[in-house]
Every structure is written in structure tokens, then in C-alpha cells.
Short mmCIF file of C-alpha atoms and ligand atoms in Angstrom, two decimals:
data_model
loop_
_atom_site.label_atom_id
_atom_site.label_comp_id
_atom_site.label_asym_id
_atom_site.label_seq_id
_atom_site.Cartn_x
_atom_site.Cartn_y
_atom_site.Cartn_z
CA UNK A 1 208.10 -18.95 96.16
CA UNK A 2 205.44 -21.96 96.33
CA UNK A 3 203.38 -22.27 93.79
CA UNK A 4 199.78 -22.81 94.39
CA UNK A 5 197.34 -25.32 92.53
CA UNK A 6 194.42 -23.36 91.19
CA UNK A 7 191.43 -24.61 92.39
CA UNK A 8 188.80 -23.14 90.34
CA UNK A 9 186.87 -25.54 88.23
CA UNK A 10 187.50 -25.09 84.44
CA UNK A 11 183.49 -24.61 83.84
CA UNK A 12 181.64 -22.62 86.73
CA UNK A 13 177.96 -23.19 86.86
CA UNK A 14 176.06 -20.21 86.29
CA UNK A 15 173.86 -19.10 88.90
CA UNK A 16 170.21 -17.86 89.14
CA UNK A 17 167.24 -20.00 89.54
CA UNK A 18 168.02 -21.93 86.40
CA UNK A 19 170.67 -24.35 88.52
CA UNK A 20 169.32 -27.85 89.02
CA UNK A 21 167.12 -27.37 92.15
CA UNK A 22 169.01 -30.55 94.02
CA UNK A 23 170.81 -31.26 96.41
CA UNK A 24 173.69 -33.77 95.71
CA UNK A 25 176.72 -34.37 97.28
CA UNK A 26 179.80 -35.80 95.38
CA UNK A 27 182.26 -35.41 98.00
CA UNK A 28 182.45 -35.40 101.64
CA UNK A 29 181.59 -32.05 103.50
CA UNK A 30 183.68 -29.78 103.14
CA UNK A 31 185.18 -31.39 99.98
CA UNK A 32 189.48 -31.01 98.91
CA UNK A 33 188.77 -28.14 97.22
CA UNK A 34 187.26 -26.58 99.87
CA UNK A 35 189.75 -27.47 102.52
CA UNK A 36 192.29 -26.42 100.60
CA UNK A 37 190.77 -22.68 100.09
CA UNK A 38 190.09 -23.32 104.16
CA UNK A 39 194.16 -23.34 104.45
CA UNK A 40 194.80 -20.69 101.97
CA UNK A 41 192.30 -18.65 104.15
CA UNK A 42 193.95 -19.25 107.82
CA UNK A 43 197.01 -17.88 105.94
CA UNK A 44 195.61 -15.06 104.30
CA UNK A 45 192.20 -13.92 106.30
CA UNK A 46 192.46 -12.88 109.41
CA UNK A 47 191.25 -15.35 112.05
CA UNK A 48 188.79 -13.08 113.69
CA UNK A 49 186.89 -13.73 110.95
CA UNK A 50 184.66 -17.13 111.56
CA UNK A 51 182.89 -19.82 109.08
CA UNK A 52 179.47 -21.63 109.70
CA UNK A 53 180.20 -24.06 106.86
CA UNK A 54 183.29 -23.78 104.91
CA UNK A 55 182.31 -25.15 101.82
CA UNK A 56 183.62 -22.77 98.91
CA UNK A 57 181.15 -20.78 96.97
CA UNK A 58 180.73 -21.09 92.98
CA UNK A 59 177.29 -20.36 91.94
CA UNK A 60 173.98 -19.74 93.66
CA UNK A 61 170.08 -19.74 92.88
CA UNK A 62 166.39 -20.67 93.42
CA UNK A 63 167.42 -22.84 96.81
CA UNK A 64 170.77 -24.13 96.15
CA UNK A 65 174.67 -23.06 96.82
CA UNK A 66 177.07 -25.27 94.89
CA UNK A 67 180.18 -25.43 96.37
CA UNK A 68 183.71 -25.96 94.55
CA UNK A 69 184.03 -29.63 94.87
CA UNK A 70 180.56 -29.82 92.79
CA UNK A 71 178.63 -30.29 95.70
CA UNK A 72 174.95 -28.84 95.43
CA UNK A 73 173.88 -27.87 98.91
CA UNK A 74 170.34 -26.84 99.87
CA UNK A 75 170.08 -23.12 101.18
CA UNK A 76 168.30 -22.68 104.51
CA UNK A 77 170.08 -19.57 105.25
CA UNK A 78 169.88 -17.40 102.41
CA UNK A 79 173.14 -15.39 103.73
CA UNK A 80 171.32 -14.68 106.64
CA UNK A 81 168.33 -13.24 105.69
CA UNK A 82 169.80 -11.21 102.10
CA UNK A 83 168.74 -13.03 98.80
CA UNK A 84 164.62 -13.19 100.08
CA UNK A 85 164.58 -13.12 96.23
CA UNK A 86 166.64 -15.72 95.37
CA UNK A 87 170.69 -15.30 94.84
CA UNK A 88 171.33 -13.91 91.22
CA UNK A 89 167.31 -13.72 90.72
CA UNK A 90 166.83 -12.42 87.11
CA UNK A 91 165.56 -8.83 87.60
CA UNK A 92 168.34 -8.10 90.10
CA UNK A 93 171.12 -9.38 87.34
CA UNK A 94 169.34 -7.69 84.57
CA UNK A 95 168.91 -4.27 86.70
CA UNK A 96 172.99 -4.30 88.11
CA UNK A 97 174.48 -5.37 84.78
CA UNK A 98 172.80 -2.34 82.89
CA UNK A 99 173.62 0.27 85.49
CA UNK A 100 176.89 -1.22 85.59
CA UNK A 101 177.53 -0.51 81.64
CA UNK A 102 176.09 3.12 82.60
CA UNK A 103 177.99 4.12 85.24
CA UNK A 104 179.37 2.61 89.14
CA UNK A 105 179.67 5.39 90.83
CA UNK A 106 179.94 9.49 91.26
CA UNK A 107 178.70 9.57 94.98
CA UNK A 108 175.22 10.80 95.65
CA UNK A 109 176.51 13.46 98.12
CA UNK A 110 178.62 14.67 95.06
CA UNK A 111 176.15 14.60 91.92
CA UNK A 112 173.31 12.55 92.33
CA UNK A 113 170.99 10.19 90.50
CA UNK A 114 167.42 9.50 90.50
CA UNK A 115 167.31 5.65 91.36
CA UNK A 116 168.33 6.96 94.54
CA UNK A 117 164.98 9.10 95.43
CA UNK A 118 162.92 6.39 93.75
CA UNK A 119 164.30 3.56 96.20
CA UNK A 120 163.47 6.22 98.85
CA UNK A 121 160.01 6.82 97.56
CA UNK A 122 159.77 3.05 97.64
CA UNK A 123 160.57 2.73 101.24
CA UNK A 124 158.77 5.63 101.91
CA UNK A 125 155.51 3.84 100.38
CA UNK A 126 156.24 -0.02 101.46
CA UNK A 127 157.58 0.60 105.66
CA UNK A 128 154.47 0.87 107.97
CA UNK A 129 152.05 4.04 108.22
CA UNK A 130 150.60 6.79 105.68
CA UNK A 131 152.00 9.99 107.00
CA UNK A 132 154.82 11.96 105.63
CA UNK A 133 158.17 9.67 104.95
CA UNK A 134 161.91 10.37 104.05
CA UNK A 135 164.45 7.83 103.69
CA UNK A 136 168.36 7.83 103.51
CA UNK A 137 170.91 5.15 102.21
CA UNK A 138 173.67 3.41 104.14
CA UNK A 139 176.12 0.28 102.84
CA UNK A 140 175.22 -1.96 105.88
CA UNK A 141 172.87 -2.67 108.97
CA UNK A 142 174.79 -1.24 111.46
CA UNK A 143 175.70 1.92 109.45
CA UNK A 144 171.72 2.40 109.34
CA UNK A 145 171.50 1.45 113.09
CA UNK A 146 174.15 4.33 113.80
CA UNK A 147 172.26 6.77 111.70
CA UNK A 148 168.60 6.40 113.28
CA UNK A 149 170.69 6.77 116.33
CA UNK A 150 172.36 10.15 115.13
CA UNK A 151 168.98 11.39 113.45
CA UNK A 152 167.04 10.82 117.27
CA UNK A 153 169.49 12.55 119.14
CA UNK A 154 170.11 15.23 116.87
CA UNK A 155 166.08 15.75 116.61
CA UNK A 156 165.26 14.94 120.33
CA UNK A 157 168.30 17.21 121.73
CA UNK A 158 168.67 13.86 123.65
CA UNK A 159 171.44 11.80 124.15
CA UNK A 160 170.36 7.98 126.28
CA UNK A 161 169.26 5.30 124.05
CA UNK A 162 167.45 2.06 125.01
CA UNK A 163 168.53 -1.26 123.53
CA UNK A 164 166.95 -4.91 124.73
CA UNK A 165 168.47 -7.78 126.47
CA UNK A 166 169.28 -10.29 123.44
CA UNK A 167 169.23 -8.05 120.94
CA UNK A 168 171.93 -7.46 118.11
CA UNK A 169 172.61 -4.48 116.26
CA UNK A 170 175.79 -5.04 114.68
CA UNK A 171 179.22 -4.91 114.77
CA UNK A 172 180.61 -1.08 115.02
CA UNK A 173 181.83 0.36 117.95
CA UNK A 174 178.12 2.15 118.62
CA UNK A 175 176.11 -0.72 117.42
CA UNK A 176 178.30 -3.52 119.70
CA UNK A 177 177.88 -1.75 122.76
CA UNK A 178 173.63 -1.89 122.20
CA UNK A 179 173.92 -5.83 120.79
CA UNK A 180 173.79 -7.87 123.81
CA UNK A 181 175.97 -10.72 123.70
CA UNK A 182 179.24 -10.61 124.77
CA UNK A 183 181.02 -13.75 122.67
CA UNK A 184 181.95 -13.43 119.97
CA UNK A 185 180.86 -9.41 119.42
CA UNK A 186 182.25 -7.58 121.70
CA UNK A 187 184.60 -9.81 124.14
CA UNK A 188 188.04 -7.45 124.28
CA UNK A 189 186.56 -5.12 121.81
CA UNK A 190 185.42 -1.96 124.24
CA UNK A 191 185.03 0.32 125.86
CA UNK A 192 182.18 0.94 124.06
CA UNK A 193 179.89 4.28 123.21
CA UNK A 194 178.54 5.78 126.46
CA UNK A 195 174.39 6.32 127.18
CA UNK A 196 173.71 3.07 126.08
CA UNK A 197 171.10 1.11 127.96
CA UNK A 198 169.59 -2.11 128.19
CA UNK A 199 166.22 -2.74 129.40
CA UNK A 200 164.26 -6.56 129.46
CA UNK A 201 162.68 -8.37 126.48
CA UNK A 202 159.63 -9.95 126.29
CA UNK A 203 160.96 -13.81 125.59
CA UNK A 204 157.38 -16.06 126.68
CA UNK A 205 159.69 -19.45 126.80
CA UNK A 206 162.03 -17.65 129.37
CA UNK A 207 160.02 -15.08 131.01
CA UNK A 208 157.30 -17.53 132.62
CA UNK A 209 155.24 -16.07 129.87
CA UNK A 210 154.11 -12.79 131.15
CA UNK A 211 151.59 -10.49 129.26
CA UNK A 212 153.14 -8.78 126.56
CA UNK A 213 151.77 -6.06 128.48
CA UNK A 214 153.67 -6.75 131.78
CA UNK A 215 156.59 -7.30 130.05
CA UNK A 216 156.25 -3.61 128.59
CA UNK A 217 155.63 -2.38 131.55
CA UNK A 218 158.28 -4.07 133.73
CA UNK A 219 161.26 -2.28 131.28
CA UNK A 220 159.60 0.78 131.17
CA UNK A 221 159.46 1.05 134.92
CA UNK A 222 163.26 0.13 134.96
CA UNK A 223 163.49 3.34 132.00
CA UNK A 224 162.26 5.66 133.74
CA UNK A 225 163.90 4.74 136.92
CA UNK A 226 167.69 4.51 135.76
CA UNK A 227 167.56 6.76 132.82
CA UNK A 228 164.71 8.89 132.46
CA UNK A 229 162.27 9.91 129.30
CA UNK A 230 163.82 13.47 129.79
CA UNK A 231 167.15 11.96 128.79
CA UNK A 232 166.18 9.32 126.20
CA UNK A 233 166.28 9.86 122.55
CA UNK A 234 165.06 6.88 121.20
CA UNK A 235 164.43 3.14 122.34
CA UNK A 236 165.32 0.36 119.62
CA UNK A 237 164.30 -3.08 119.30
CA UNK A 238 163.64 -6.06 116.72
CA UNK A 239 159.83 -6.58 116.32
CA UNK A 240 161.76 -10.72 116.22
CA UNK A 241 164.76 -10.74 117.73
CA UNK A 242 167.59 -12.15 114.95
CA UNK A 243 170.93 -13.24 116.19
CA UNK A 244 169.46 -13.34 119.70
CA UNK A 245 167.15 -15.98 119.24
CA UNK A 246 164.15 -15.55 117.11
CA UNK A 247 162.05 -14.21 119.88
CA UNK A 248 158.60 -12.84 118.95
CA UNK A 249 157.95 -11.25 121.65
CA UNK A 250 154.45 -11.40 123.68
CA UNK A 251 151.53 -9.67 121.80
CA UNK A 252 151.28 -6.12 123.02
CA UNK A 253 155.07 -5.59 123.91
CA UNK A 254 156.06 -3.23 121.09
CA UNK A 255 152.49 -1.04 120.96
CA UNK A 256 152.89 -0.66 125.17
CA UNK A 257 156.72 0.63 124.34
CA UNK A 258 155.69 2.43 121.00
CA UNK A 259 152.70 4.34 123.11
CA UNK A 260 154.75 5.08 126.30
CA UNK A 261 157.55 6.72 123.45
CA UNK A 262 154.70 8.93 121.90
CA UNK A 263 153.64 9.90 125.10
CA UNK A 264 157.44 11.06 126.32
CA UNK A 265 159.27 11.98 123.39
CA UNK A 266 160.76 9.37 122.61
CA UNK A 267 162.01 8.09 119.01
CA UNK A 268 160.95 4.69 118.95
CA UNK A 269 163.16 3.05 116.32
CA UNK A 270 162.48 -0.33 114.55
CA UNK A 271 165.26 -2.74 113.51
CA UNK A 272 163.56 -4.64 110.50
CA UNK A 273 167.15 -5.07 108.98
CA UNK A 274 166.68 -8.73 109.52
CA UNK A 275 163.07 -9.33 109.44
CA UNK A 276 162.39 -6.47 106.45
CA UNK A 277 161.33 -7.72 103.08
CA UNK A 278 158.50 -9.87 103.30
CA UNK A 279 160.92 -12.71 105.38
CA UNK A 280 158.04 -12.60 107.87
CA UNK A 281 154.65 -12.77 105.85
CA UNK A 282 154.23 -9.18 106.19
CA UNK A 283 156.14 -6.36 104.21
CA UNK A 284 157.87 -5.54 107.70
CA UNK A 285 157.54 -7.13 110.87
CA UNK A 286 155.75 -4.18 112.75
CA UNK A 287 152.70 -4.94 110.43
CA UNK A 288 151.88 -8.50 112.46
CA UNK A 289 151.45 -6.01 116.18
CA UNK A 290 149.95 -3.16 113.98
CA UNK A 291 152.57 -0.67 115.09
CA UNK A 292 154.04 2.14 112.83
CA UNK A 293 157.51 2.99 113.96
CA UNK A 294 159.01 6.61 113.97
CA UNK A 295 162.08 5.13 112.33
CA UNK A 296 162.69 1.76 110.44
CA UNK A 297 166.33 0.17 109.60
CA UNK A 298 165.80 -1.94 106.70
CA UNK A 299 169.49 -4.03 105.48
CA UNK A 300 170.06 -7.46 104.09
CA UNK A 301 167.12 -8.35 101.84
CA UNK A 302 166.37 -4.77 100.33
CA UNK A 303 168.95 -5.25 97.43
CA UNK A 304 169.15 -9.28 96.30
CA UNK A 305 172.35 -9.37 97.91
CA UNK A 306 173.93 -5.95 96.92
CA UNK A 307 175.17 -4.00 100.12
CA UNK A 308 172.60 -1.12 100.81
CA UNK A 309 170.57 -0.26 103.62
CA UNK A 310 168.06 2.45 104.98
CA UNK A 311 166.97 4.16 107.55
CA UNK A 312 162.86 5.62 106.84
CA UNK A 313 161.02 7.57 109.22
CA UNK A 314 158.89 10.43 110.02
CA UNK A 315 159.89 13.72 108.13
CA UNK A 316 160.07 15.52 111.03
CA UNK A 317 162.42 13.65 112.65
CA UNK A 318 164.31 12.81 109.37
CA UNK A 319 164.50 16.42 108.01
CA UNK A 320 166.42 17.37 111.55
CA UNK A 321 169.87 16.96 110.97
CA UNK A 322 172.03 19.67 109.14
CA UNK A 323 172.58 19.18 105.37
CA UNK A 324 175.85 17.64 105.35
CA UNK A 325 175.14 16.23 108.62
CA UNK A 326 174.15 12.41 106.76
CA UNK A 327 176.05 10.87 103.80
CA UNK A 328 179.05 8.06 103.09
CA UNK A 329 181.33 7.75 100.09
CA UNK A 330 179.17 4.69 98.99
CA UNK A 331 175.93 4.72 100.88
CA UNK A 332 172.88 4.47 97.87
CA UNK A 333 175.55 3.64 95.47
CA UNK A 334 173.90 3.24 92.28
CA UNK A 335 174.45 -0.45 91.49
CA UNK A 336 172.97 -0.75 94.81
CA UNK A 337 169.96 1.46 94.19
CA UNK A 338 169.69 -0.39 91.05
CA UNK A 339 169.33 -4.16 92.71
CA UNK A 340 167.28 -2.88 95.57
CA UNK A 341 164.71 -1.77 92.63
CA UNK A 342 164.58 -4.31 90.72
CA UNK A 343 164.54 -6.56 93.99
CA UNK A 344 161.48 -4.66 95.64
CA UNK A 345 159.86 -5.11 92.01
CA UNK A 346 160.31 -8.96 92.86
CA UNK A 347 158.81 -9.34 96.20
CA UNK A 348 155.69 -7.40 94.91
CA UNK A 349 155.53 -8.77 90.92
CA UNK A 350 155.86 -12.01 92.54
CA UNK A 351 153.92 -11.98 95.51
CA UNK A 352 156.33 -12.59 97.54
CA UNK A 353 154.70 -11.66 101.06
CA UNK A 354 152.57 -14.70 100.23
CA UNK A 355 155.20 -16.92 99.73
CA UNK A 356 156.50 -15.97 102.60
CA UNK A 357 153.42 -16.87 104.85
CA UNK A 358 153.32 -20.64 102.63
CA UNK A 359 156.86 -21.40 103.96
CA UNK A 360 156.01 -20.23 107.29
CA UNK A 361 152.55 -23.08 106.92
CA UNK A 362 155.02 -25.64 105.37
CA UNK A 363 157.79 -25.24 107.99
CA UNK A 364 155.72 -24.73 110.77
CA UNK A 365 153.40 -27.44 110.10
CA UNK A 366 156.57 -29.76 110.01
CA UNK A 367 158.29 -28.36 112.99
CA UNK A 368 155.23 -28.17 115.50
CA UNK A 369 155.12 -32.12 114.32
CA UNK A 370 158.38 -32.65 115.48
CA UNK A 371 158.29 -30.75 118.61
CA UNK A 372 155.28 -32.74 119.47
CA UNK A 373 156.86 -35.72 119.98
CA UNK A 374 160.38 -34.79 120.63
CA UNK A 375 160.80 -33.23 124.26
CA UNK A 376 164.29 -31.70 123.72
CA UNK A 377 162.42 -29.15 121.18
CA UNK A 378 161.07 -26.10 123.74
CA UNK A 379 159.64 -24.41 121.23
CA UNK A 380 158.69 -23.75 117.91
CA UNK A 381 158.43 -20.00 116.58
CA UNK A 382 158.84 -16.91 114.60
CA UNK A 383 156.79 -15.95 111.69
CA UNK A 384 156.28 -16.53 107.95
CA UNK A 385 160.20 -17.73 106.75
CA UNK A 386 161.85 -16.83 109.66
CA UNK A 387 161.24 -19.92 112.20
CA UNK A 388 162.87 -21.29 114.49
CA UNK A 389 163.31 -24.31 117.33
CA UNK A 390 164.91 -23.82 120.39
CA UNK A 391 166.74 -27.01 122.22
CA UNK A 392 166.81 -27.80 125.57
CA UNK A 393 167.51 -30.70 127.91
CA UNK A 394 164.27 -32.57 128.44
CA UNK A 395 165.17 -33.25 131.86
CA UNK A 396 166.14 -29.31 133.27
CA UNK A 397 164.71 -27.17 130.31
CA UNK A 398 168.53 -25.76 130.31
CA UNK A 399 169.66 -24.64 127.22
CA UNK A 400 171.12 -27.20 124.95
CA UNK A 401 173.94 -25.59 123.37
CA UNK A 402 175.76 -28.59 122.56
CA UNK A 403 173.02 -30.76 121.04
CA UNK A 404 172.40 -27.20 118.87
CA UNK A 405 175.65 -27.65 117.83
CA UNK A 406 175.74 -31.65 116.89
CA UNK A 407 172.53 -31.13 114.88
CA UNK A 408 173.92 -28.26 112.60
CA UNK A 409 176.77 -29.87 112.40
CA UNK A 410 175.33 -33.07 110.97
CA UNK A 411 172.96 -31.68 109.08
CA UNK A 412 175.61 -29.25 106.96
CA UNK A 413 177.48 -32.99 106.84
CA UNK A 414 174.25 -34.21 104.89
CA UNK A 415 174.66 -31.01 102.26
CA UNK A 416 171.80 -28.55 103.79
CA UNK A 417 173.07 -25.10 104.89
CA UNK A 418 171.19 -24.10 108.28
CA UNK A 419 172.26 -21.41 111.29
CA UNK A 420 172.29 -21.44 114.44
CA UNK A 421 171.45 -18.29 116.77
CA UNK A 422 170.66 -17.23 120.74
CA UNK A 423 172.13 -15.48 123.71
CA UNK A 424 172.39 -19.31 125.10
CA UNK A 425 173.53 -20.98 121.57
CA UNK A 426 170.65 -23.49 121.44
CA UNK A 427 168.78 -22.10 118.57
CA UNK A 428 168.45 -23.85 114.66
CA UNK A 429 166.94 -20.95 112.49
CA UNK A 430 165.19 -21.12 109.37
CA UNK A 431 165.53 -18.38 106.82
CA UNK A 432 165.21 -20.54 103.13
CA UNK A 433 165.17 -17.94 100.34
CA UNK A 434 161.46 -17.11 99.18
CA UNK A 435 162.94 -18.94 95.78
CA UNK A 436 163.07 -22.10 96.61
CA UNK A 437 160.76 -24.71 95.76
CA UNK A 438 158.39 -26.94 98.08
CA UNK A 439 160.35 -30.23 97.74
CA UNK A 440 164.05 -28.80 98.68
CA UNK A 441 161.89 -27.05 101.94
CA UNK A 442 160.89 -30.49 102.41
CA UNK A 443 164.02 -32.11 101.75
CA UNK A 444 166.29 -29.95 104.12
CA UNK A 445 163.24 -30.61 106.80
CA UNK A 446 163.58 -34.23 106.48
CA UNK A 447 167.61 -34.00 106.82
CA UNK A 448 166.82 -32.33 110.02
CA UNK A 449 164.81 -34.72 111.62
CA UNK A 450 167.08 -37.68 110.55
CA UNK A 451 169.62 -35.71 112.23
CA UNK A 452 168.01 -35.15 115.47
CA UNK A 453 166.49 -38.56 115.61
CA UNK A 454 170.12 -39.85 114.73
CA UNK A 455 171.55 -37.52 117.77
CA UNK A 456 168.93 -39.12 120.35
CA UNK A 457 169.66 -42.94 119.43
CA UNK A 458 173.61 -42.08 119.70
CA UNK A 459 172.94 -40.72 122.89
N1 PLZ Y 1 170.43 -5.49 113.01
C1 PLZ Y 1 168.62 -7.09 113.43
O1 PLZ Y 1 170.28 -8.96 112.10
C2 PLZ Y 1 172.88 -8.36 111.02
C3 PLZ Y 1 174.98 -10.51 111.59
C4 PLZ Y 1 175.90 -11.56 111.20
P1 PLZ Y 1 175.11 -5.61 109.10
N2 PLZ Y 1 172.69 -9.71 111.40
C5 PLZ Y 1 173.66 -10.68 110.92
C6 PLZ Y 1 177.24 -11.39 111.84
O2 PLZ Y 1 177.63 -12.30 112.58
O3 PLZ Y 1 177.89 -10.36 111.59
C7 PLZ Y 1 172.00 -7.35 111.70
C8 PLZ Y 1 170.74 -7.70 112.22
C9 PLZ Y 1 169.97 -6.74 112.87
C10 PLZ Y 1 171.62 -5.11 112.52
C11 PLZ Y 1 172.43 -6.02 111.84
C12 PLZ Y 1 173.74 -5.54 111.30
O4 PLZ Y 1 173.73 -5.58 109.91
O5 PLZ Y 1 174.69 -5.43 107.66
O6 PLZ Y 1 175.76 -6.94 109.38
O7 PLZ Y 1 175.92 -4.47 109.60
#
């Protein structure tokens, strides 16, 4: 038997917002500790799984991950969209460690608790539109995706459902087949769930930039002639497109597609499980067209980082299925329920909608700068802390997957954590958490554009 060094450090930082908002790098990235954890991993995790940045997690908070080796990294990912409130933000830790001494867990299905109705009268006051709400709880963003999908068939009697091109819905066998891309989420992984159908996206960079409008009514045309409003239960989209890009699509898209669903019976189901939680500037997404979904997914940033997620919709639809007919072992467990209060108590308490909307000025300010005199930028876009550039060549206006991947690349070498996304790989996200402070923003901005400008004089 080989023994293995330990690799833990003898005093762990604590985490929260009171770690030194820097970022400083004592090693290179990833540092020895860090590749040696990346060993012990191949060995041990399976390799399906994949790493953006392996550097090895010890504490986290305000706008900084610091890694194993010591290294202090600035966060421009926040997990992908979870700790909107920062990562161990106080109220969250407070919340979780006194339901923990309480009690973990007795399964709401089995004898319930009442944070879980009070983070359901939460989401039933906070997701878009006065009328008459229910909500239920799920662990993750695809188990909500699969849910509205269950609670729209089961209230429609209908069984087609409408997913776009470049959208992602996660990773179950349901929610693969209506995500778009092939590599890496579904590639070998099918056959996948029948009546699942994909109609266009609005995507003004790639679509010559027709009317939101147009766009609406281009895939509704191609609905109703390969599918059908008799046979559709429910169309679903992003109101910004995540993992496929961070496309807003053209003003007008979603209220053309929410009106034709009214008008045909059609659940018309929101997927705010990224873009949820004030990320955007608004509460939800749907707020910026002025649309009120039937049903909303909400995931990631509802719960500081605790795994919980929702689907919220009319009570019509919602009180359809069967008693019995919704539930999960876990789903609302009460840690969860717990975090998700004490998190939604943040983004109000602390304005952060607001904050939101600031990043979104300070990053967008910076970005449109840099687009303006750098060619291989296409675009700048997304809303409030969820931005985005997308690279092409200057030359074609092809994607630019492999620049996309240099930048990142150097720019996690430099000790800032950013993500990439797209159906074509040539997209650099922003998601900081709403915790961090002006002059990391700044900082990891600036480590961006030395990295690009580096890229184009080694060229
Ligand atoms: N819907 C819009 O963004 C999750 C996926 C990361 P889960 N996005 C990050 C990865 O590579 O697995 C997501 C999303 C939208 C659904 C989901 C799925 O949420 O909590 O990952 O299941």
C-alpha cells in the first residue's frame, strides 16, 4: 500500500467576505499541491468528469477563491452563476449552521417543515406577475427543468415540447435531449426522450439581425408546421441563453412566443436557472422584455451555493398533477430551504438587483472600450453581471474558438477565474459574484486585456 502525502495546509483560511480581497499568486498556476490532487483525481474521479481550472479549493468569499498552494485567485465565475451572494456570505452560514444543529433532514414528502412553504411564498412573491403562484422544490436545474416539463404535460394532456437551437437544459436523459450541443453533453449518451423539438433562436450577431419579431415568427411557423399547437405542451427557453452563448435575444422574441402560447395552449416555460437572482439587474430575466411566464425554473443562485431549485408557476397549471405525482428524497431539504432564505434576504437587504446593474455599467463600460478598438471582439452583451464577448477572426467573422481558448487560458495563468461558453466555443463570460468589490472587477478586467493584447502581438 502507498502511502500518500497529505496535502492539506495545517491552517485553512476561513472563508466569507472577511478573506483579503486580493489576488496574489505564490506559485505557478496550478501550483504542486494542486497537481498533485489533479493525479489523485485521474485515479480516483472518473474522467468524464472535466476541470476549467484545476486549482484546488480551500476557502472562498467576497471575490476571491484561494486555492491550496496559497494562491488567492479572483472569482469571475462565481461557480457558474451560484454564490450571486458571495461564497460563505454571512446570513447563509448563520441560517445553515442553526438548522443544521436543529435538524438535516426528515423529507418534506414524509413530515414537513415550514421553511419549505415560506421559500415557496418567496418565489411565489419575487418571479414575474401578480396572479395566483405555487412553487415546488427540486436539488438541481435539470431536476426543475424535468418537472415544469411533467407539470405541462400532465396539465395540457399534451405530450411535444419545444426547446431552442443553443440552448442548455442540463444534463439528464430528458433535459440532454432539449440542450443543444452535442460535445461534450450528449455525444454517445442517447437515445434520448422522444417529442422533443427544436425550433430557431433569435441570436442578432448570427441571424443578420432580424426583428425580434421575425425571429418569433420564423420558429413559430416551423411549430406549427412540424409539430402542431394541438400537440405541444409547453415551449422552453432562456430569456439569455447560458452555456450556449449569452445570447439576449432580439427585443420582442419572448412576448411574440409567450402571446402565440396564450393564444394555443401552450405552457410557456422560463429557464431563469442561470439568469435568476438578480445576476441580470432585474429579479429574473423576463422582467427586462416585460413578460410573465406560466412557469419559471429558478437553480444555482437561489440558495448561496446550497443545492435547491424550483419550479413556480400559475396555480392552475401547478395544482394539476396528482398528490404524490411531485416529490424527491431531498428536493427542499431543509438546510437548503434554510440558505435559500437567508440568501433571498441578501439580494433584497442588500440591494442586490442594483449591484447587479453597477457591474453590468462597470463591465460593460470596459468591454464596449475594448471591443472598440479590437476587431477580433464581435460583440459585447448580456445584461447586468452576466456579460459577455464573443471572438471571431477579424478577417471571416468565423468563430474563434481557439483564440477563446488561449485567452482563458492565460488569463487563469495570471490567477483570475473566467468561463468560457457557446455552441461554437468562442465565448469569455462574465458572471463575478455580486460580492465583490470595484477594484478586483477592475483588476480581473485589466488581466483580460493584457491577455488579449499579449495574444495579438504573439500572433
Ligand atoms: N438550465 C439555463 O444554465 C446549468 C451547467 C454546467 P443543473 N448550467 C451550468 C455543466 O457543465 O454541467 C443549467 C443552466 C440552465 C439548466 C441548467 C442545469 O442545472 O443544476 O446543472 O442541473
Amino acid at each position: 500500500m502507498t502511502l500518500v502525502a497529505p496535502v492539506r495546509p495545517t491552517s485553512t483560511p476561513l472563508g466569507g467576505p472577511s478573506l483579503a480581497q486580493e489576488r496574489k499568486l505564490v506559485t505557478s498556476i496550478p501550483g504542486p499541491k494542486s497537481r498533485l490532487l489533479s493525479e489523485r483525481k485521474a485515479q480516483a474521479v472518473s474522467a468524464g468528469v472535466g476541470i476549467a481550472l484545476p486549482v484546488y479549493v480551500v476557502a472562498a468569499g467576497g471575490g476571491v477563491l484561494v486555492d491550496i498552494d496559497g494562491n488567492s485567485l479572483i472569482d469571475l465565475g462565481s461557480g457558474i452563476a451560484v454564490t450571486g451572494v458571495g461564497n460563505s456570505a454571512p446570513r447563509v452560514v448563520a441560517a445553515v449552521a442553526a438548522q443544521l444543529a436543529q435538524f438535516t433532514h426528515t423529507c418534506f414528502t414524509v413530515a414537513p417543515y415550514d421553511s419549505y412553504i415560506e421559500v415557496a411564498e418567496a418565489l411565489n412573491r419575487l418571479t414575474p406577475g401578480d396572479h395566483e403562484k405555487r412553487s415546488v422544490l427540486f436539488n438541481s436545474g435539470a431536476e426543475a427543468v424535468e418537472n415544469a416539463v411533467k407539470i405541462a404535460r400532465h396539465f395540457t394532456g399534451k405530450q411535444a415540447i419545444v426547446a431552442f437551437d443553443h440552448a442548455y437544459h442540463g444534463r439528464t436523459n430528458l433535459t440532454m435531449g432539449m440542450t443543444a450541443k452535442n460535445q461534450p453533453y450528449k455525444n454517445g449518451f442517447g437515445p434520448f426522450a422522444p417529442e422533443v423539438y427544436r425550433a430557431p433562436m433569435s441570436y442578432p450577431l448570427r441571424d443578420g439581425g432580424i426583428d425580434g419579431v421575425v425571429a418569433a415568427n420564423r420558429a413559430i411557423s416551423q411549430i406549427e408546421k412540424q409539430i402542431g399547437a394541438s400537440n405541444l405542451a409547453a415551449i422552453i427557453i432562456e430569456p439569455i441563453q447560458g452555456e450556449g452563448g449569452f445570447i439576449v435575444p432580439a427585443a420582442g422574441f419572448l412576448a411574440t412566443l409567450l402571446a402565440w402560447c396564450c393564444a394555443n395552449e401552450v405552457v410557456f416555460i422560463a429557464d431563469e436557472i442561470q439568469t435568476g437572482f438578480a445576476r441580470t439587474g432585474h429579479m429574473f430575466a423576463c422582467e427586462h422584455e416585460g413578460i410573465v411566464p406560466d412557469l419559471i425554473c429558478t437553480a444555482k443562485g437561489i440558495a448561496g451555493g446550497l443545492p435547491l431549485s424550483a419550479v413556480t408557476g400559475r396555480a392552475d397549471i401547478m395544482d394539476s398533477p396528482q398528490a404524490g405525482g411531485l416529490g424527491g428524497t431531498y428536493g427542499g431539504n431543509p438546510l437548503a430551504c434554510a440558505a435559500a432564505l437567508a440568501t433571498i434576504d441578501t439580494y433584497e437587504t442588500d440591494n442586490l438587483v442594483e449591484r447587479a446593474a453597477t457591474i453590468g455599467q462597470v463591465m460593460g463600460e470596459r468591454l464596449t472600450a475594448l471591443a472598440a478598438v479590437d476587431p477580433r471582439i464581435a460583440e459585447v452583451r448580456g445584461r447586468g453581471a452576466m456579460m459577455a464577448i464573443e471572438l471571431v477572426d477579424p478577417a471571416t467573422g468565423e468563430p474563434d474558438a481557439a483564440l477563446t481558448g488561449r485567452v482563458i487560458a492565460a488569463v487563469h495563468a495570471q490567477g483570475v477565474i473566467l468561463l468560457g461558453c457557446g455552441t461554437y466555443g468562442n465565448v469569455i463570460r462574465f458572471l463575478p459574484p455580486l460580492s465583490i468589490p470595484d477594484d478586483l472587477l477592475l483588476e480581473g478586467l485589466q488581466v483580460l486585456t493584457d491577455a488579449l493584447a499579449a495574444d495579438s502581438a504573439a500572433a
